[in-house]
Coordinates of C-alpha atoms in Angstrom, one line a residue:
M1 CA 42.9 59.7 26.9
S2 CA 40.2 57.2 27.7
S3 CA 40.4 53.6 26.5
P4 CA 38.5 52.5 23.4
S5 CA 34.8 51.8 23.8
V6 CA 34.1 48.3 23.0
P7 CA 30.5 47.2 22.2
G8 CA 29.0 44.7 24.6
N9 CA 28.9 41.8 22.0
V10 CA 32.4 42.3 21.0
S11 CA 35.4 40.7 22.6
S12 CA 38.8 42.1 22.0
R13 CA 41.4 39.3 22.0
F14 CA 44.9 40.4 21.0
T15 CA 48.5 39.7 22.1
S16 CA 51.8 41.5 21.3
T17 CA 53.2 38.5 19.5
S18 CA 54.1 38.3 15.7
T19 CA 51.4 37.9 13.0
P20 CA 49.1 36.1 12.9
P21 CA 49.0 36.4 16.8
V22 CA 47.3 34.1 19.3
L23 CA 44.0 35.5 20.3
S24 CA 43.8 36.6 24.1
T25 CA 41.1 38.3 26.2
Q26 CA 43.2 41.6 26.5
T27 CA 41.7 44.9 25.3
P28 CA 43.8 46.8 22.8
A29 CA 45.5 49.9 24.5
Q30 CA 44.7 53.3 23.3
P31 CA 46.9 54.6 20.4
A32 CA 49.2 57.6 20.6
A33 CA 48.0 60.9 19.4
S34 CA 50.5 61.1 16.6
S35 CA 49.2 58.0 14.9
S36 CA 48.3 58.1 11.3
A37 CA 45.2 59.8 9.6
P38 CA 41.7 58.6 10.3
L39 CA 40.4 55.7 8.3
N40 CA 39.0 56.5 4.8
T41 CA 36.2 55.0 2.7
L42 CA 36.7 51.2 2.2
T43 CA 35.7 49.7 -1.3
A44 CA 36.4 46.7 -3.2
S45 CA 38.4 48.7 -5.7
T46 CA 40.7 50.3 -3.4
T47 CA 44.1 51.1 -4.8
G48 CA 47.2 52.6 -3.5
P49 CA 50.8 51.7 -2.7
E50 CA 51.6 48.4 -1.2
P51 CA 51.8 48.4 2.6
T52 CA 55.2 48.6 3.9
D53 CA 56.7 46.5 6.6
Q54 CA 56.7 49.3 8.8
S55 CA 53.0 50.0 8.5
M56 CA 52.3 46.3 9.1
S57 CA 54.0 46.2 12.4
S58 CA 53.3 47.5 15.9
S59 CA 55.1 50.9 16.5
H60 CA 54.0 51.4 20.0
T61 CA 55.5 50.3 23.3
G62 CA 53.9 48.8 26.4
S63 CA 50.3 48.1 26.2
T64 CA 50.1 50.1 23.1
N65 CA 52.5 47.9 21.3
L66 CA 49.8 45.2 20.9
A67 CA 49.4 43.7 17.4
S68 CA 47.1 41.2 16.0
A69 CA 46.0 39.8 12.7
I70 CA 42.3 39.8 12.3
Y71 CA 40.2 38.5 9.4
F72 CA 38.2 41.0 7.5
Y73 CA 35.5 39.7 5.2
L74 CA 35.1 42.0 2.2
A75 CA 31.6 41.9 0.6
T76 CA 31.6 40.8 -2.9
E77 CA 28.4 42.3 -4.2
S78 CA 29.5 45.2 -6.4
Q79 CA 31.3 47.5 -4.1
I80 CA 31.5 47.7 -0.2
T81 CA 29.3 50.8 0.6
T82 CA 30.3 50.6 4.3
K83 CA 32.4 53.6 5.2
I84 CA 35.0 53.5 8.1
G85 CA 34.5 57.1 9.2
D86 CA 33.2 59.2 12.1
S87 CA 29.7 57.8 11.8
T88 CA 29.6 54.4 10.1
S89 CA 30.5 51.1 11.8
I90 CA 31.3 47.8 10.2
I91 CA 28.7 45.0 11.0
T92 CA 29.9 42.4 13.4
T93 CA 30.6 38.8 12.3
D94 CA 30.7 35.3 13.7
V95 CA 33.0 35.0 16.7
S96 CA 34.5 31.9 15.2
V97 CA 35.7 33.9 12.2
G98 CA 36.9 37.1 14.0
V99 CA 35.6 40.0 11.8
P100 CA 36.4 43.5 12.7
E101 CA 34.3 46.2 14.3
T102 CA 35.1 49.9 14.4
L103 CA 36.2 51.2 17.8
S104 CA 36.2 54.9 18.4
S105 CA 38.9 56.7 20.3
G106 CA 39.0 60.4 19.6
S107 CA 39.4 61.0 16.0
Y108 CA 40.7 57.6 15.3
K109 CA 39.2 54.1 14.4
Y110 CA 40.4 50.9 15.7
L111 CA 39.5 47.3 14.7
A112 CA 38.7 44.5 17.1
T113 CA 37.5 40.9 16.4
T114 CA 33.6 40.7 16.6
S115 CA 30.9 38.1 15.9
T116 CA 29.0 37.8 12.7
S117 CA 29.6 36.1 9.5
S118 CA 28.7 38.6 6.8
I119 CA 28.3 42.3 6.1
N120 CA 24.7 43.2 5.1
G121 CA 24.2 39.6 4.1
N122 CA 27.1 39.5 1.6
I123 CA 29.9 37.0 1.4
I124 CA 33.2 38.5 2.5
T125 CA 36.9 37.5 2.1
M126 CA 39.8 37.7 4.7
I127 CA 42.9 39.8 5.0
P128 CA 45.3 40.3 7.8
I129 CA 45.9 43.8 9.2
S130 CA 47.7 45.4 12.1
V131 CA 45.9 46.5 15.2
G132 CA 47.1 49.1 17.7
T133 CA 47.6 51.9 15.1
P134 CA 45.4 53.9 12.9
F135 CA 44.1 52.1 10.0
P136 CA 45.6 53.5 6.7
T137 CA 43.5 53.5 3.6
N138 CA 46.4 52.0 1.5
L139 CA 46.7 49.0 3.8
I140 CA 43.5 47.4 2.4
K141 CA 44.3 44.8 -0.1
I142 CA 41.7 42.2 -1.3
N143 CA 42.9 38.8 -2.4
K144 CA 45.7 40.0 -4.6
G145 CA 45.1 37.2 -7.1
L146 CA 41.3 38.0 -7.6
S147 CA 39.7 41.0 -9.0
A148 CA 36.5 42.5 -7.7
G149 CA 34.5 41.0 -10.4
D150 CA 36.0 37.6 -9.6
S151 CA 35.0 38.0 -5.9
A152 CA 31.5 39.0 -6.8
A153 CA 31.0 36.0 -9.1
I154 CA 32.2 33.7 -6.3
G155 CA 29.9 35.4 -3.6
I156 CA 26.9 35.4 -5.9
G157 CA 27.5 31.8 -6.9
G158 CA 27.7 30.7 -3.3
V159 CA 24.5 32.4 -2.5
I160 CA 22.7 30.7 -5.4
L161 CA 24.2 27.3 -4.6
G162 CA 22.8 27.8 -0.9
V163 CA 19.4 28.7 -2.1
I164 CA 19.4 25.6 -4.4
L165 CA 20.3 23.2 -1.7
A166 CA 17.9 24.7 0.7
A167 CA 15.0 24.4 -1.8
A168 CA 16.0 20.9 -2.8
F169 CA 15.9 20.0 0.9
W170 CA 12.4 21.2 1.5
F171 CA 11.1 19.7 -1.7
L172 CA 12.3 16.4 -0.9
R173 CA 10.9 16.6 2.6
F174 CA 7.6 17.7 1.4
F175 CA 7.5 15.0 -1.4
H176 CA 8.5 12.3 1.3
K177 CA 5.5 13.3 3.5
K178 CA 3.1 13.5 0.6
R179 CA 4.1 10.1 -0.8
R180 CA 3.5 8.6 2.7
G181 CA 0.1 10.0 2.9
R182 CA -0.8 8.9 -0.6
N183 CA 0.4 5.4 0.0
L184 CA -1.5 5.2 3.1
Y185 CA -4.8 6.5 1.9
S186 CA -4.9 6.6 -1.9
N187 CA -6.3 3.0 -2.0
R188 CA -9.4 3.6 -0.1
G189 CA -11.5 4.1 -3.2
S190 CA -10.6 0.4 -4.2
T191 CA -12.7 -1.8 -1.9
G192 CA -10.5 -4.9 -2.4
Q193 CA -7.4 -3.1 -1.7
Y194 CA -8.7 -1.2 1.4
E195 CA -10.1 -4.4 2.7
E196 CA -6.8 -6.2 2.3
H197 CA -5.1 -3.2 4.0
R198 CA -7.9 -3.4 6.8
M199 CA -7.5 -7.2 7.2
T200 CA -3.7 -6.9 7.4
N201 CA -4.0 -4.4 10.2
S202 CA -6.4 -6.8 12.0
K203 CA -4.2 -9.7 11.7
A204 CA -1.2 -7.6 13.1
A205 CA -3.4 -6.5 16.1
L206 CA -4.4 -10.2 16.7
A207 CA -0.7 -11.3 16.3
R208 CA 0.1 -8.8 19.1
A209 CA -2.7 -10.0 21.4
S210 CA -1.9 -13.7 20.7
A211 CA 1.8 -13.0 21.9
L212 CA 0.2 -13.3 25.4
V213 CA -1.4 -16.6 24.6
P214 CA 0.7 -19.9 24.5
K215 CA 1.9 -20.7 21.2
S216 CA 0.2 -24.1 21.3
S217 CA -3.1 -22.5 21.9
A218 CA -5.6 -24.0 19.5
A219 CA -7.3 -20.8 18.7
V220 CA -4.0 -19.2 17.5
V221 CA -3.0 -22.3 15.5
L222 CA -6.4 -22.4 13.8
Y223 CA -6.5 -18.7 13.0
N224 CA -2.9 -18.8 11.4
H225 CA -3.7 -21.9 9.3
I226 CA -7.2 -22.2 8.6
P227 CA -7.9 -21.3 4.9
Q228 CA -9.8 -18.1 4.1
P229 CA -13.0 -18.1 2.2
V230 CA -12.9 -18.1 -1.5
D231 CA -14.3 -15.0 -3.4
D232 CA -17.9 -14.9 -4.0
N233 CA -17.4 -14.6 -7.8
T234 CA -15.5 -18.0 -7.7
I235 CA -18.7 -19.8 -6.7
K236 CA -20.9 -17.7 -8.9
S237 CA -18.7 -18.5 -11.9
G238 CA -18.4 -22.3 -11.1
Y239 CA -22.3 -22.4 -11.0
S240 CA -22.7 -20.5 -14.2
K241 CA -20.2 -22.8 -16.0
L242 CA -22.0 -25.8 -14.8
K243 CA -25.4 -24.6 -16.3
S244 CA -23.6 -23.8 -19.5
R245 CA -22.1 -27.3 -19.7
I246 CA -25.6 -28.9 -19.2
D247 CA -27.1 -26.6 -21.9
G248 CA -24.4 -27.6 -24.4
H249 CA -24.8 -31.3 -23.7
V250 CA -28.5 -31.3 -24.4
Q251 CA -28.1 -29.3 -27.6
K252 CA -25.3 -31.5 -28.9
F253 CA -26.5 -35.0 -28.1
Y254 CA -30.4 -35.0 -28.4
F255 CA -33.1 -34.6 -31.0
S256 CA -35.1 -31.4 -30.7
K257 CA -38.0 -33.2 -32.6
G258 CA -39.1 -36.9 -33.0
G259 CA -37.9 -39.7 -30.8
D260 CA -39.8 -41.8 -28.5
E261 CA -41.6 -39.4 -26.3
K262 CA -43.4 -42.2 -24.4
S263 CA -40.1 -43.6 -23.2
V264 CA -38.9 -40.3 -22.2
I265 CA -41.9 -39.7 -19.9
D266 CA -41.5 -43.2 -18.5
G267 CA -37.7 -42.5 -17.9
F268 CA -38.5 -39.4 -16.0
S269 CA -41.0 -41.3 -13.7
R270 CA -38.3 -44.0 -13.0
A271 CA -35.5 -41.5 -12.6
F272 CA -37.3 -39.4 -9.9
A273 CA -39.7 -41.8 -8.4
G274 CA -42.6 -39.3 -8.7
D275 CA -40.6 -36.4 -7.3
A276 CA -39.3 -34.9 -10.3
P277 CA -39.0 -31.1 -10.6
I278 CA -41.1 -31.2 -13.8
P279 CA -44.7 -30.9 -14.8
S280 CA -47.0 -33.9 -14.5
S281 CA -46.7 -36.7 -17.0
H282 CA -49.7 -35.4 -18.9
H283 CA -48.3 -31.8 -19.3
L284 CA -44.9 -33.3 -20.0
Q285 CA -46.2 -35.0 -23.1
S286 CA -47.4 -31.6 -24.5
I287 CA -44.2 -29.9 -23.7
L288 CA -42.1 -32.6 -25.5
G289 CA -43.9 -31.7 -28.7
D290 CA -42.4 -28.3 -28.7
S291 CA -38.6 -28.3 -29.8
Q292 CA -37.6 -25.5 -27.5
S293 CA -39.6 -26.7 -24.6
R294 CA -38.2 -30.2 -25.0
M295 CA -34.6 -29.0 -24.5
R296 CA -35.7 -27.1 -21.4
V297 CA -37.2 -30.2 -19.9
L298 CA -34.1 -32.3 -20.7
Q299 CA -31.9 -29.6 -19.0
A300 CA -34.2 -29.4 -16.0
G301 CA -34.0 -33.2 -15.5
I302 CA -30.1 -33.2 -15.6
A303 CA -29.9 -30.3 -13.3
S304 CA -32.3 -31.8 -10.8
I305 CA -30.0 -34.8 -10.5
V306 CA -26.7 -33.0 -10.5
I307 CA -27.4 -30.0 -8.3
T308 CA -29.3 -31.8 -5.5
R309 CA -26.4 -34.2 -5.2
M310 CA -23.6 -31.5 -5.0
L311 CA -24.9 -29.5 -2.0
P312 CA -24.3 -30.7 1.6
D313 CA -27.9 -30.7 2.4
G314 CA -28.8 -33.2 -0.5
P315 CA -29.6 -36.9 0.0
P316 CA -26.7 -38.3 2.0
A317 CA -26.5 -41.6 0.5
Q318 CA -26.5 -40.3 -3.2
S319 CA -24.4 -37.1 -2.6
F320 CA -21.3 -36.2 -4.7
L321 CA -19.7 -35.2 -1.5
P322 CA -17.6 -37.9 0.5
L323 CA -20.2 -40.1 2.3
V324 CA -18.2 -39.9 5.6
F325 CA -19.1 -36.2 5.7
T326 CA -22.6 -36.1 4.4
H327 CA -23.9 -38.6 7.0
A328 CA -22.2 -36.6 9.9
Y329 CA -23.5 -33.3 8.4
A330 CA -27.1 -34.6 8.4
S331 CA -26.9 -35.7 12.0
F332 CA -25.9 -32.1 13.2
S333 CA -29.4 -30.8 12.6
N334 CA -30.6 -33.0 15.7
N335 CA -28.6 -31.2 18.3
T336 CA -30.1 -28.6 20.6
L337 CA -27.7 -25.8 19.9
D338 CA -29.0 -22.4 19.1
G339 CA -29.5 -21.9 15.3
Q340 CA -26.6 -19.4 14.8
V341 CA -24.3 -21.3 17.1
R342 CA -25.1 -24.5 15.2
A343 CA -24.4 -22.8 11.9
A344 CA -21.2 -21.3 13.1
F345 CA -20.0 -24.7 14.4
R346 CA -21.1 -26.5 11.2
G347 CA -19.4 -24.0 9.2
Q348 CA -16.0 -24.3 10.9
W349 CA -16.4 -28.0 10.9
R350 CA -16.9 -28.1 7.2
V351 CA -13.7 -25.8 6.7
I352 CA -11.6 -28.0 9.1
S353 CA -12.8 -31.3 7.5
A354 CA -12.1 -30.0 4.0
C355 CA -8.8 -28.8 5.0
L356 CA -7.8 -32.2 6.5
S357 CA -9.0 -34.0 3.3
Q358 CA -7.9 -31.6 0.7
S359 CA -5.3 -34.0 -0.6
L360 CA -8.1 -36.7 -1.4
Y361 CA -11.0 -34.6 -2.5
G362 CA -9.5 -31.2 -3.7
R363 CA -7.8 -32.4 -6.7
D364 CA -8.5 -31.1 -10.1
S365 CA -9.7 -34.4 -11.3
I366 CA -11.8 -37.2 -10.0
T367 CA -10.3 -40.7 -10.9
E368 CA -11.7 -44.3 -10.7
D369 CA -10.3 -44.7 -7.2
D370 CA -12.0 -41.6 -5.8
P371 CA -14.7 -42.8 -3.4
R372 CA -17.3 -40.4 -5.0
I373 CA -17.1 -42.0 -8.4
T374 CA -19.7 -44.5 -7.4
N375 CA -22.5 -42.0 -6.9
I376 CA -21.4 -40.1 -10.0
Q377 CA -21.8 -43.1 -12.1
E378 CA -25.1 -44.0 -10.5
A379 CA -26.4 -40.5 -11.2
R380 CA -25.3 -40.7 -14.9
A381 CA -27.3 -43.9 -15.3
R382 CA -30.4 -42.3 -13.7
A383 CA -30.2 -39.5 -16.1
D384 CA -29.7 -41.7 -19.0
L385 CA -33.2 -43.2 -18.3
F386 CA -34.8 -40.2 -19.8
L387 CA -32.0 -39.0 -22.1
R388 CA -31.4 -42.1 -24.2
P389 CA -34.8 -42.2 -26.0
L390 CA -33.8 -38.9 -27.5
A391 CA -30.2 -39.4 -28.3
A392 CA -29.4 -38.0 -31.7
T393 CA -26.3 -40.3 -31.9
N394 CA -25.5 -44.0 -31.5
D395 CA -22.1 -43.2 -30.0
H396 CA -23.4 -43.6 -26.4
E397 CA -19.9 -44.1 -25.0
S398 CA -19.0 -40.4 -26.0
R399 CA -22.4 -39.1 -24.9
L400 CA -22.1 -40.7 -21.5
R401 CA -18.5 -39.8 -21.1
N402 CA -19.6 -36.1 -21.6
L403 CA -22.4 -36.4 -19.1
E404 CA -20.2 -38.0 -16.6
E405 CA -17.6 -35.0 -16.9
I406 CA -20.5 -32.6 -16.1
M407 CA -21.3 -34.6 -13.1
K408 CA -17.6 -34.6 -11.9
R409 CA -17.6 -30.8 -12.5
A410 CA -20.6 -30.5 -10.1
A411 CA -18.8 -32.8 -7.7
R412 CA -15.9 -30.4 -7.5
L413 CA -18.0 -27.4 -7.2
G414 CA -19.8 -29.1 -4.5
W415 CA -16.5 -29.8 -2.7
L416 CA -15.7 -26.0 -3.0
I417 CA -19.1 -25.0 -1.6
F418 CA -18.7 -27.6 1.3
S419 CA -15.3 -26.1 2.3
Q420 CA -16.7 -22.6 2.9
P421 CA -17.9 -21.4 6.3
S422 CA -21.0 -19.9 4.9
E423 CA -24.1 -22.2 4.1
Y424 CA -25.7 -22.5 0.7
A425 CA -28.7 -23.8 -0.6
A426 CA -30.6 -24.3 -3.8
D427 CA -34.2 -22.8 -4.3
W428 CA -36.3 -25.2 -6.3
T429 CA -39.6 -23.2 -5.5
D430 CA -42.0 -23.7 -8.3
K431 CA -43.9 -20.7 -9.1
G432 CA -46.1 -22.4 -11.6
R433 CA -43.8 -22.3 -14.5
G434 CA -41.5 -25.2 -13.7
V435 CA -37.9 -25.0 -12.8
V436 CA -34.9 -25.5 -15.0
Y437 CA -32.1 -24.3 -12.8
P438 CA -32.8 -23.4 -9.1
A439 CA -31.5 -20.3 -7.5
L440 CA -28.3 -20.5 -5.6
L441 CA -28.6 -18.9 -2.4
Q442 CA -26.0 -18.0 0.5
L443 CA -27.9 -18.4 3.8
T444 CA -25.3 -17.3 6.3
D445 CA -22.3 -15.3 6.5
E446 CA -18.8 -16.7 7.4
N447 CA -19.5 -16.3 11.2
G448 CA -22.7 -18.3 11.0
E449 CA -25.0 -15.3 11.2
A450 CA -28.1 -15.5 9.1
H451 CA -28.6 -13.0 6.4
P452 CA -31.8 -10.9 6.8
S453 CA -32.7 -12.4 3.4
P454 CA -30.7 -14.9 1.6
V455 CA -28.1 -13.6 -0.8
V456 CA -28.8 -14.7 -4.4
F457 CA -25.6 -15.9 -6.2
S458 CA -27.6 -17.1 -9.1
P459 CA -31.3 -16.4 -9.9
Q460 CA -33.7 -19.2 -10.7
E461 CA -34.4 -20.0 -14.4
P462 CA -38.0 -21.1 -14.9
M463 CA -38.9 -23.7 -17.6
M464 CA -41.7 -21.5 -19.1
Q465 CA -40.6 -18.1 -20.0

């Protein structure tokens, strides 16, 4: 009789030692013709007499007396429908497990270890059996302590658990990728957050490039420590509040009707020395007769004194800015540099100068020992020349203190504007209606490049509506 035919993917590894044997590479010998009956149908509910010691042992001699314990995984889904007969074979399982496969030899079926992990995708359990003799039906005994229903429940539960774990893994992986994408791109609708993200990336790139430059390089030091420009709204808000303070001062402390109008006209002439941003004296007299127009004229007079002194291009000797800077700033216009280059140099000079002097001039309050206080008090006295004749109170001390606080506010706003790399100017252009508050314009960007047309931070307010 020929040797059993073993499939190519099956390795028969048995020895003739006691159960369970050590696996080897020997091929099981062909059984004797007088061996037991062929294998019958194998089900999870198989019953029959308990296997005897004789049936569990090897009863052959020589090479046919090989016995081995192999692990058979019994499917737990309902019943095993696989038949061990003339035409049906058991599906192979994982080589590390050692699940049997049917080997044909005449009318008998033999079992050998094979290489899969399940039968038809079902979870199976292990039982040891004897190899080398026909496989009797009553030898199959499945986990004596578990019923078929218990085994099915365990198998189904394991499958469900595996599906849940796999689903959780892929869900978490997908959620992680989606959140990364959202964190990276979801802020592009917000200009401020996207610009911050872009600037952060730019700084990172510059930092990598600056690694090649000596750490003492002036360019690297300046970039890392020079203050960034303030938000445009900060300057706009400061200018708006200054105008509101001037309006409130006029409405609170001065008559809207009556008073010495002739002294007011004379006071304007002395305060501005013929260069007042108001109508002529003859026209002024008629305006003062109207209560609303009178208030506008007084506001225009205060604004003219305050705003011209707070900007860098104002009169150097009368400026609300530190004189050490205003005189130097005025001299910069005499150089031969290109306009944009000069504007860029001048802007960086202002920023650096303000940074070096911040402890002196960047404070929230201007005290009596501040060098700017002299010009502030001189401007207050000049404005009082046309304001006092219309004062509605004899408490001139409170009135002048309030007026001085307005000028100190203007000095602080002027310092903020001075410390920016962009250039600003006031537009007093009279279009025939007089000017109460000039337009505040931004002339250049932070790189010193002139805007195609000045950016209006605050529009001009005419005297005559």
